[in-house]
Coordinates of C-alpha atoms in Angstrom, one line a residue:
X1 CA -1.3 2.0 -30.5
X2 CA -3.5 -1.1 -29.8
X3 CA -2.2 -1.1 -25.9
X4 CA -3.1 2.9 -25.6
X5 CA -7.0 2.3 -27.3
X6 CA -7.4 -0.2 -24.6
X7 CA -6.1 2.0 -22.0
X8 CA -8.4 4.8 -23.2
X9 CA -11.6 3.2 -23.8
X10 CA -11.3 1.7 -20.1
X11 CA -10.9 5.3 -19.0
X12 CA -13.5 6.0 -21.1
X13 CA -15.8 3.1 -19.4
X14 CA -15.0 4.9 -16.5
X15 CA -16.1 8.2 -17.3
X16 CA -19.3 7.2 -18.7
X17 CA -20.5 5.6 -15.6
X18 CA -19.3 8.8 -13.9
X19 CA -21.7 10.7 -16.0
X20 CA -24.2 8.1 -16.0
X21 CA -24.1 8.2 -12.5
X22 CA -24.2 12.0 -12.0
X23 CA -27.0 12.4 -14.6
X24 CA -29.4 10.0 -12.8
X25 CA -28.9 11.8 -9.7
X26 CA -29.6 15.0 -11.0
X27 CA -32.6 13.9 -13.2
X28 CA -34.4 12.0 -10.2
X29 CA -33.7 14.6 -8.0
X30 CA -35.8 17.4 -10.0
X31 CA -38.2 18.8 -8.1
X32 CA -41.7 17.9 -10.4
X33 CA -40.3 14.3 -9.3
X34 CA -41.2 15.1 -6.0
X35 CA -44.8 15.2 -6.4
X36 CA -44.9 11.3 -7.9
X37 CA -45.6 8.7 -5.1
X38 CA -43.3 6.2 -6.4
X39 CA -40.2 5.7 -4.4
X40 CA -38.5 4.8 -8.2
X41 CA -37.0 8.1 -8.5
X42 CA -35.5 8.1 -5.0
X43 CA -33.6 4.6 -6.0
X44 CA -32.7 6.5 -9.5
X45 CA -31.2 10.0 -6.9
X46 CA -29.5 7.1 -4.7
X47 CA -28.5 4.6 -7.6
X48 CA -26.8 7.8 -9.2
X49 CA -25.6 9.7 -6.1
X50 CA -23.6 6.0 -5.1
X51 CA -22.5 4.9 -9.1
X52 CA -20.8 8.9 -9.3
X53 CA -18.4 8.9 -6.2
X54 CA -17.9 4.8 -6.8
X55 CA -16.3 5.8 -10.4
X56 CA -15.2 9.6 -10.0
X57 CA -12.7 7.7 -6.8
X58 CA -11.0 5.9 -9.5
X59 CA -8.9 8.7 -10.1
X60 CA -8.2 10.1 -7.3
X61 CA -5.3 10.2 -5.0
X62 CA -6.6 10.3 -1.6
X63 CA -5.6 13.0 0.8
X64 CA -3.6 11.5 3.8
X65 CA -6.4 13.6 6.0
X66 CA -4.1 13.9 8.8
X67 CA -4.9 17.7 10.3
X68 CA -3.5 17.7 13.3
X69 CA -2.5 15.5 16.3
X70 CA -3.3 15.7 20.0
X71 CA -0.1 15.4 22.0
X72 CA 1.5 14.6 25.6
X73 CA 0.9 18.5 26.6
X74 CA -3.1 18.1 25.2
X75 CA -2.7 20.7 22.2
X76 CA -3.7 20.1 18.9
X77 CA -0.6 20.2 17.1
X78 CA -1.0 20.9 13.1
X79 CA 0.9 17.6 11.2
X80 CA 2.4 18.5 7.7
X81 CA 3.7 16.4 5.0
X82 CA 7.3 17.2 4.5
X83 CA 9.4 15.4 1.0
X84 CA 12.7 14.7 2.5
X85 CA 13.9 12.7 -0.7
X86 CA 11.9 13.4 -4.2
X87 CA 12.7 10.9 -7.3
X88 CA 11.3 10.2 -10.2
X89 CA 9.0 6.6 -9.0
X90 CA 8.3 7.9 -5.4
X91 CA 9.3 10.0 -2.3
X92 CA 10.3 9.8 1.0
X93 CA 8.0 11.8 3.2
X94 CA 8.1 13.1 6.9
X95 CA 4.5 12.6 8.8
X96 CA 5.9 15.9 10.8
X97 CA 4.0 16.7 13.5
X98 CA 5.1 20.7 13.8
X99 CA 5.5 22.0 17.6
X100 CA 6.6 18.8 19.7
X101 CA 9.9 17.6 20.8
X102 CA 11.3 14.8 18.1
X103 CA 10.1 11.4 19.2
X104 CA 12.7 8.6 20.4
X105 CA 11.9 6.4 17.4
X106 CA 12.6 6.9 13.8
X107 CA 10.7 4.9 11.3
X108 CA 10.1 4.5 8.2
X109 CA 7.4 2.6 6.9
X110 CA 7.6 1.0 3.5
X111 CA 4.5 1.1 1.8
X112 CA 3.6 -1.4 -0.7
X113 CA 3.1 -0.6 -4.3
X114 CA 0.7 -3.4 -5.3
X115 CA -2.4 -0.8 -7.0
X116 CA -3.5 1.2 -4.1
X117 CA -1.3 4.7 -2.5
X118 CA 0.2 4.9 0.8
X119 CA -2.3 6.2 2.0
X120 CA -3.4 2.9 2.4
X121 CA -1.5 3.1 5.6
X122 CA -3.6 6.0 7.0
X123 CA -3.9 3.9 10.5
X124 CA -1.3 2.4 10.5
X125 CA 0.7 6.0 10.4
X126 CA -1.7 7.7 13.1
X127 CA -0.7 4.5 15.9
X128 CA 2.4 5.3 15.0
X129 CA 2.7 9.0 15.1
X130 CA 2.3 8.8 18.9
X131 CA 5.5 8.0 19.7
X132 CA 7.2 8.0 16.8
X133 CA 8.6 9.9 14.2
X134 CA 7.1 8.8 10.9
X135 CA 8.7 8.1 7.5
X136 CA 6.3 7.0 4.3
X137 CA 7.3 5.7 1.4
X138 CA 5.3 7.6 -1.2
X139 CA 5.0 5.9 -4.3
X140 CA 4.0 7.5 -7.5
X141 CA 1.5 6.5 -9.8
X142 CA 3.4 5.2 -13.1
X143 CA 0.4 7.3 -15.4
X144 CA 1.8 10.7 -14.5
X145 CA 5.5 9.6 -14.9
X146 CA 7.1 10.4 -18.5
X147 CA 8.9 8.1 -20.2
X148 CA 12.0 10.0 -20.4
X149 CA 12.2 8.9 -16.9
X150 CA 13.3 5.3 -17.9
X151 CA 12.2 1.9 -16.3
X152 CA 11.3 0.9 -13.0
X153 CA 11.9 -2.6 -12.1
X154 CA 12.3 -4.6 -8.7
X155 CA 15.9 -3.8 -8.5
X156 CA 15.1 0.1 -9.1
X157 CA 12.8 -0.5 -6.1
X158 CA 15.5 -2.3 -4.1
X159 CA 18.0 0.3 -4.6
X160 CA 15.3 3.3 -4.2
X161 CA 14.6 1.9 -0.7
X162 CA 18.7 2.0 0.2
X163 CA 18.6 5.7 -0.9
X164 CA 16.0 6.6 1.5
X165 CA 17.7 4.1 4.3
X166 CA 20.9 6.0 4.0
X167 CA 19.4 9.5 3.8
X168 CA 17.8 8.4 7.7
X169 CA 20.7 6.8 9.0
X170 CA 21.4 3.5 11.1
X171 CA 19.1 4.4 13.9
X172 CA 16.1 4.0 12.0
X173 CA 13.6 1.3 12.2
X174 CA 11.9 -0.3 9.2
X175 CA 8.4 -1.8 9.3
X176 CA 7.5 -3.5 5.5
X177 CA 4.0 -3.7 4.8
X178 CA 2.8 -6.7 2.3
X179 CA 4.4 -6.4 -1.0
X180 CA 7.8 -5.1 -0.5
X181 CA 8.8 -7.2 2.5
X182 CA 11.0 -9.3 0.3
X183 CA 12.8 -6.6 -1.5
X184 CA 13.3 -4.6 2.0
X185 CA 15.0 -7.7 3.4
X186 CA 17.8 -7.8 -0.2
X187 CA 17.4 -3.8 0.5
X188 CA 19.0 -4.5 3.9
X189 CA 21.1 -7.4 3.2
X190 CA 22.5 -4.9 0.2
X191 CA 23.6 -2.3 3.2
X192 CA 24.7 -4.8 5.5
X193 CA 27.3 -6.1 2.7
X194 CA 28.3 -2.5 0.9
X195 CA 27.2 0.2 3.7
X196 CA 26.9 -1.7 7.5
X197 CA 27.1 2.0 8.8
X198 CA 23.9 2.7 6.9
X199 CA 21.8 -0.3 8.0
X200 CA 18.9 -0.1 10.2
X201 CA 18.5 -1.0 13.7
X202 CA 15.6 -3.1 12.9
X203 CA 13.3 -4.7 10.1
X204 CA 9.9 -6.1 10.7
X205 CA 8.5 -7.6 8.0
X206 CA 4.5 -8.1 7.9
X207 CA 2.7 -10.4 5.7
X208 CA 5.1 -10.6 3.1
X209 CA 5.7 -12.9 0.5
X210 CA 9.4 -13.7 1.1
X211 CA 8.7 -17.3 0.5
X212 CA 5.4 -17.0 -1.9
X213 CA 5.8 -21.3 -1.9
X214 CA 6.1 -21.8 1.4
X215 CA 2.0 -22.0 2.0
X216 CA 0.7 -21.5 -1.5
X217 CA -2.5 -19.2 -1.9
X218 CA -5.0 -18.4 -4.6
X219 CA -2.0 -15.3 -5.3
X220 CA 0.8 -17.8 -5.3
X221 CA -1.3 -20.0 -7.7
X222 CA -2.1 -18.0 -10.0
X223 CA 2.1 -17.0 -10.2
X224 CA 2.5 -20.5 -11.2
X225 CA 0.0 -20.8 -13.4
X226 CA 0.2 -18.1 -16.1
X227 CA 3.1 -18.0 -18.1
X228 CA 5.0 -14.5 -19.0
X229 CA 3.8 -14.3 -22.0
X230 CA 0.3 -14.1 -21.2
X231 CA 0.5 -11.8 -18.0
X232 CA 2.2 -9.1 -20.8
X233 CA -0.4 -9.9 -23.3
X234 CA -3.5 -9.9 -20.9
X235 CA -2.1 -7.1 -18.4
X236 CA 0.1 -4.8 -20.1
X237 CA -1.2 -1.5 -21.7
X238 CA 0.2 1.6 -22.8
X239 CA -0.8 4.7 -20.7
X240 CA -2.9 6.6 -22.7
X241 CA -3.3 10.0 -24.1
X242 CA -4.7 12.0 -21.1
X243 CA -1.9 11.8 -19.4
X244 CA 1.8 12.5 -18.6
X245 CA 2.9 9.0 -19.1
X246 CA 1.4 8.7 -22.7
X247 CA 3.0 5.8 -23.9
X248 CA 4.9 4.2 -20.6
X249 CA 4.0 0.4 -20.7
X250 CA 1.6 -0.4 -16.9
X251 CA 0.1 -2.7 -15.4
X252 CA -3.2 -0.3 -15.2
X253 CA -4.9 0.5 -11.5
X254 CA -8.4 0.1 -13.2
X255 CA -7.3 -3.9 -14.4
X256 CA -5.6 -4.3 -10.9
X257 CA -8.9 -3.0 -9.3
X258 CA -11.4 -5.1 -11.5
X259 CA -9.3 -8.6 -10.0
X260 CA -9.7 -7.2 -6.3
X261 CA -13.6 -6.6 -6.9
X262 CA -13.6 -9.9 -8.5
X263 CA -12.1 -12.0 -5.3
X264 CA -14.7 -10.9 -3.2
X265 CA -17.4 -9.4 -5.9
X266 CA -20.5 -11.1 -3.8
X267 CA -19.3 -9.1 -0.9
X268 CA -18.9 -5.8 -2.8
X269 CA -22.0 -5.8 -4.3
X270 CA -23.8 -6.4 -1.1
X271 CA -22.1 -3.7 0.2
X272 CA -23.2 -1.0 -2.5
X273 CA -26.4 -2.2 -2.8
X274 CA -27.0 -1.5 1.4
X275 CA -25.1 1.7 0.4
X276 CA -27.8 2.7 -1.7
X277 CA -30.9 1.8 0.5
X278 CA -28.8 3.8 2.8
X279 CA -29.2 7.3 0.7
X280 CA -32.7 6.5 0.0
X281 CA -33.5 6.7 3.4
X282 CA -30.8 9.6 4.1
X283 CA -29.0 7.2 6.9
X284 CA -25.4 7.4 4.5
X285 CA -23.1 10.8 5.0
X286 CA -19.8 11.7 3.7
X287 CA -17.9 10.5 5.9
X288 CA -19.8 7.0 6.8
X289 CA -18.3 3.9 7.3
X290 CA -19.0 2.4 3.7
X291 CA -17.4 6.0 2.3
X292 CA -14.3 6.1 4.1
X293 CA -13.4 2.6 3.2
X294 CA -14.4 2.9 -0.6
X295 CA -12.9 6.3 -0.9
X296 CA -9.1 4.4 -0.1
X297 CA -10.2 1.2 -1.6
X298 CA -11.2 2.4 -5.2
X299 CA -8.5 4.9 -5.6
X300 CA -6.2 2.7 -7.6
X301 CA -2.3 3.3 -9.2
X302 CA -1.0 2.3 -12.5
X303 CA 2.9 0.0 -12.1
X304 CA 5.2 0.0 -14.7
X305 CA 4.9 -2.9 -16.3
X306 CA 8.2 -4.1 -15.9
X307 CA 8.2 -3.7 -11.7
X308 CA 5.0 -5.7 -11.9
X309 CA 6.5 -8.6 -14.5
X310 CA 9.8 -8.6 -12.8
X311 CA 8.0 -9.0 -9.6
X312 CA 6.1 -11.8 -10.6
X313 CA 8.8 -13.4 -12.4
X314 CA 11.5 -13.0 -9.7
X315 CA 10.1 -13.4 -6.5
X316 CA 7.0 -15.7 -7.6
X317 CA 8.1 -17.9 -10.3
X318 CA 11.9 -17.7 -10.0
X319 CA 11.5 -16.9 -6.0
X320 CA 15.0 -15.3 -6.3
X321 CA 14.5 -13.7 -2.5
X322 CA 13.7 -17.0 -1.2
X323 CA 16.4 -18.6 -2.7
X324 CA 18.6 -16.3 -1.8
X325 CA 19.6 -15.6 -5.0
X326 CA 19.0 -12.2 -5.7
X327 CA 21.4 -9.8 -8.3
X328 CA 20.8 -6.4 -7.6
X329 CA 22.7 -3.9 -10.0
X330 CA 25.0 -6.2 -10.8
X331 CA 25.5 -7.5 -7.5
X332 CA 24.5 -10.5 -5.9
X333 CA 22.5 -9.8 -2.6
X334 CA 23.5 -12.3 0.0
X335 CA 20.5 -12.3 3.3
X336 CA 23.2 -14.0 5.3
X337 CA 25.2 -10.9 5.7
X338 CA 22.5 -9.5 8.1
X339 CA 24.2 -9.9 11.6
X340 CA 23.5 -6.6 13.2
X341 CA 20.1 -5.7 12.7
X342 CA 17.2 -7.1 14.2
X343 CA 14.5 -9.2 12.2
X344 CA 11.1 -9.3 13.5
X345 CA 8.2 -11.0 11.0
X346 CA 4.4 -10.8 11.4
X347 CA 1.6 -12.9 10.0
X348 CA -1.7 -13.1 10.3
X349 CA -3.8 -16.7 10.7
X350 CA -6.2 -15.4 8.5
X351 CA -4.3 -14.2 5.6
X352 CA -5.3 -14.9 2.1
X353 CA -2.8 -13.1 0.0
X354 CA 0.3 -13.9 2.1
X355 CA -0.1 -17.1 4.1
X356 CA 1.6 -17.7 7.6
X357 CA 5.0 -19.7 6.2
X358 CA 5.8 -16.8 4.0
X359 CA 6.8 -14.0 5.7
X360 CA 8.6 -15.9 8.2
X361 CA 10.9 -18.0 6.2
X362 CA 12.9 -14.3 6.1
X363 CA 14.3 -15.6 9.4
X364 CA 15.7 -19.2 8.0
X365 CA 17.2 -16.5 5.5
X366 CA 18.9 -15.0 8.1
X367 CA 21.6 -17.3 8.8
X368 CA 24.2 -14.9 9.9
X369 CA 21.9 -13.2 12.6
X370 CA 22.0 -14.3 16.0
X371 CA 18.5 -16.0 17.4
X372 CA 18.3 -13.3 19.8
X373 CA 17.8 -10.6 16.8
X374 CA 14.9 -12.7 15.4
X375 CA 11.1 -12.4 16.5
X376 CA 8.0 -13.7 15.0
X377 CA 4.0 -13.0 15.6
X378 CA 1.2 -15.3 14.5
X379 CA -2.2 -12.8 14.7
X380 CA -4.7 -15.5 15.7
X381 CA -7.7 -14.8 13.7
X382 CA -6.0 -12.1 12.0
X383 CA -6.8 -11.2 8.2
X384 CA -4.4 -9.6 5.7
X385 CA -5.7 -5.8 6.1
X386 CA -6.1 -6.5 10.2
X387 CA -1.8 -6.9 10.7
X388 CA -1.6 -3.8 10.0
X389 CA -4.1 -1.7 10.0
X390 CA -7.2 -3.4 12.0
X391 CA -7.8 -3.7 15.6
X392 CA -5.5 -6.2 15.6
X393 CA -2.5 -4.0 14.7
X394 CA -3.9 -1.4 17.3
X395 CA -4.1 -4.2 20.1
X396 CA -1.5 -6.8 19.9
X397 CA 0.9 -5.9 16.9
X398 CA 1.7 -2.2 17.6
X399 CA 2.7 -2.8 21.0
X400 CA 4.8 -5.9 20.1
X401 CA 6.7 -4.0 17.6
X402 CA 7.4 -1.0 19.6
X403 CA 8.9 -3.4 22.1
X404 CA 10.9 -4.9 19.3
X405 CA 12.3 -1.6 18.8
X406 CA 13.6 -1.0 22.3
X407 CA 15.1 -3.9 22.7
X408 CA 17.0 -3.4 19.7
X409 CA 17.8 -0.1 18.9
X410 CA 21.1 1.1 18.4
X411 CA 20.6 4.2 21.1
X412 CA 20.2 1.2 23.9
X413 CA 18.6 2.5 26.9
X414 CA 18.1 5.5 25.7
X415 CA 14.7 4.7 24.7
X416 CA 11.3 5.1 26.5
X417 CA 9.9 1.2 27.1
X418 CA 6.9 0.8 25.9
X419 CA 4.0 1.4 28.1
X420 CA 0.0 1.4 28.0
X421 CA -0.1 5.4 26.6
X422 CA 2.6 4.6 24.5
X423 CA 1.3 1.5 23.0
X424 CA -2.4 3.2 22.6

């Protein structure tokens, strides 16, 4: 009961600056106020206007806002989001542009599940969706999910991501955002081992922690530093009343969100407070730059708290992955089994949550794969967000990793090389 008040009264922190928010807005926007030559009650319309959407985003799954898609003949084809596999914890979903001829490469793109949605990936999806056909997965938030429907823990993960590689087959290509890049590499060393007609034709793995001590980081630290014990006493809550999950044990999106605000909170607050000179002089707009990035950025997800302790205590503290010494149902995952599909890793010089060292010590793993399978990128001046989503991605990385793919794909020569359109 203690867990669920504290779940509930930061909901209902939420809501009240919601209200508070929407109340200012509407009081300093009455039209006596008008008349009064004080530009106070245009900072109270903005202050409120701003503090409403900030907290009302909270709670919101964002829409992937992909309408359509111009193709090769120059029509606007409509794109629809098609569940090919539905479970409990997550889906696999088709980006499915309707009207064209299927694309050469099939990919699926394993989106993390570290407090934000897949949609996250928004950009990352649309330079893809050029020439490619697009797979998502599209993980659920744990507050909606009953607790009849059991636990969810990093080997449920591991074992949900060889479900959806089986369901596309063994010419499919996998691209691992972030978070899940270690379990996608056991996830493919699982196939390799129990099902080598299911496994992919390629992995790239992008600023992963496959290694987290490999170049240690403020994230890394932090692992070290807190025991168990107080990561389940200061982080874990019981969902509360409002929703489906009453009662399922999280890690909640509103504590996750509070520790990203607080890493770069100078930064943030600059940026609302520009925001808000920005609707006082009616420069901001629905869809402006601040609004488009907030809208994602805010919109958090709850984890079950025993994917977010098992994650911490496996491949942080125990560093099971990087020791090659990871038990998945039972069964101990061995990465040297991976000889037939190609392992590309990308890292970005930048990158503060998953230093370069850490995504690339997949490829020591990788002791049965020949050195012609393996490829690695360094982004030079490359952040976290920009190796996959940023112009760097759009540039250098895209075009990199749809080369990767052609080299390597178990169709051969069947695919289309790369080339400027292709790459755009």
């Amino acid at each position: 009961m203690r867990y669920m008040m504290t779940y509930d009264w930061m909901e209902t922190v939420r809501n009240t600056n919601q209200w508070m928010g929407a109340t200012a807005n509407s009081m300093a926007s009455y039209p006596l106020f008008s008349m009064v030559p004080n530009p106070v009650f245009n900072w109270m319309s903005a202050w409120g206007e701003v503090t409403e959407r900030t907290f009302q985003r909270m709670v919101v799954k964002p829409d992937w806002g992909i309408r359509t898609f111009t193709c090769e003949d120059g029509k606007d084809h409509l794109v629809e989001i098609k569940t090919v596999v539905e479970r409990d914890f997550g889906d696999l979903i088709h980006i499915n542009v309707t009207g064209r001829e299927t694309q050469p490469r099939k990919v699926l793109l394993v989106a993390p599940m570290s407090g934000h949605y897949a949609t996250l990936l928004r950009s990352t999806v649309k330079s893809l969706l050029v020439n490619c056909e697009v797979y998502v997965t599209d993980w659920h938030n744990a507050r909606d999910i009953p607790v009849s429907a059991g636990k969810f823990d990093v080997e449920d993960y591991t074992l949900y991501l060889v479900e959806f590689m089986r369901e596309l087959g063994p010419d499919t290509h996998v691209i691992a955002v972030c978070q899940p890049a270690p379990l996608t590499l056991a996830a493919t060393a699982y196939l390799a081992e129990l099902d080598p007609k299911a496994q992919p034709s390629t992995l790239t793995l992008i600023g992963g922690p496959v290694d987290p001590d490999a170049t240690p980081t403020e994230v890394t630290d932090f692992g070290r530093r807190v025991t168990m014990g107080q990561l389940e006493q200061s982080m874990i809550q019981r969902v509360g009343f409002k929703y489906q999950g009453v009662g399922r044990m999280v890690y909640p999106g509103l504590l996750q969100l509070a520790s990203f605000m607080s890493m770069n909170a100078e930064r943030h607050s600059k940026a609302f407070s520009d925001q808000i000179h920005r609707v006082m002089r009616d420069e901001a707009s629905d869809h402006d730059a601040h609004n488009r990035f907030y809208d994602e950025y805010l919109a958090v997800m709850d984890m079950t708290a025993e994917f977010y302790l098992s994650t911490v205590e496996r491949v942080f503290k125990k560093r099971e992955i990087a020791r090659n010494a990871f038990i998945v149902d039972g069964h101990k995952v061995d990465i040297s089994k991976i000889t037939d599909v190609a392992v590309m890793t990308v890292e970005g010089a930048n990158d503060d949550i998953s230093a370069p060292g850490q995504c690339i010590a997949a490829l020591d793993l990788c002791t049965g794969l020949a050195d012609s399978k393996k490829a690695n990128h360094l982004e030079p001046g490359a952040g976290h967000y920009g190796i996959f989503a940023g112009r760097s991605w759009r540039d250098n990385i895209r075009p990199l990793v749809i080369d990767f793919m052609n080299t390597n794909s178990r169709k051969g020569k069947s695919l289309r090389p790369a080339n400027k359109n292709s790459a755009a």
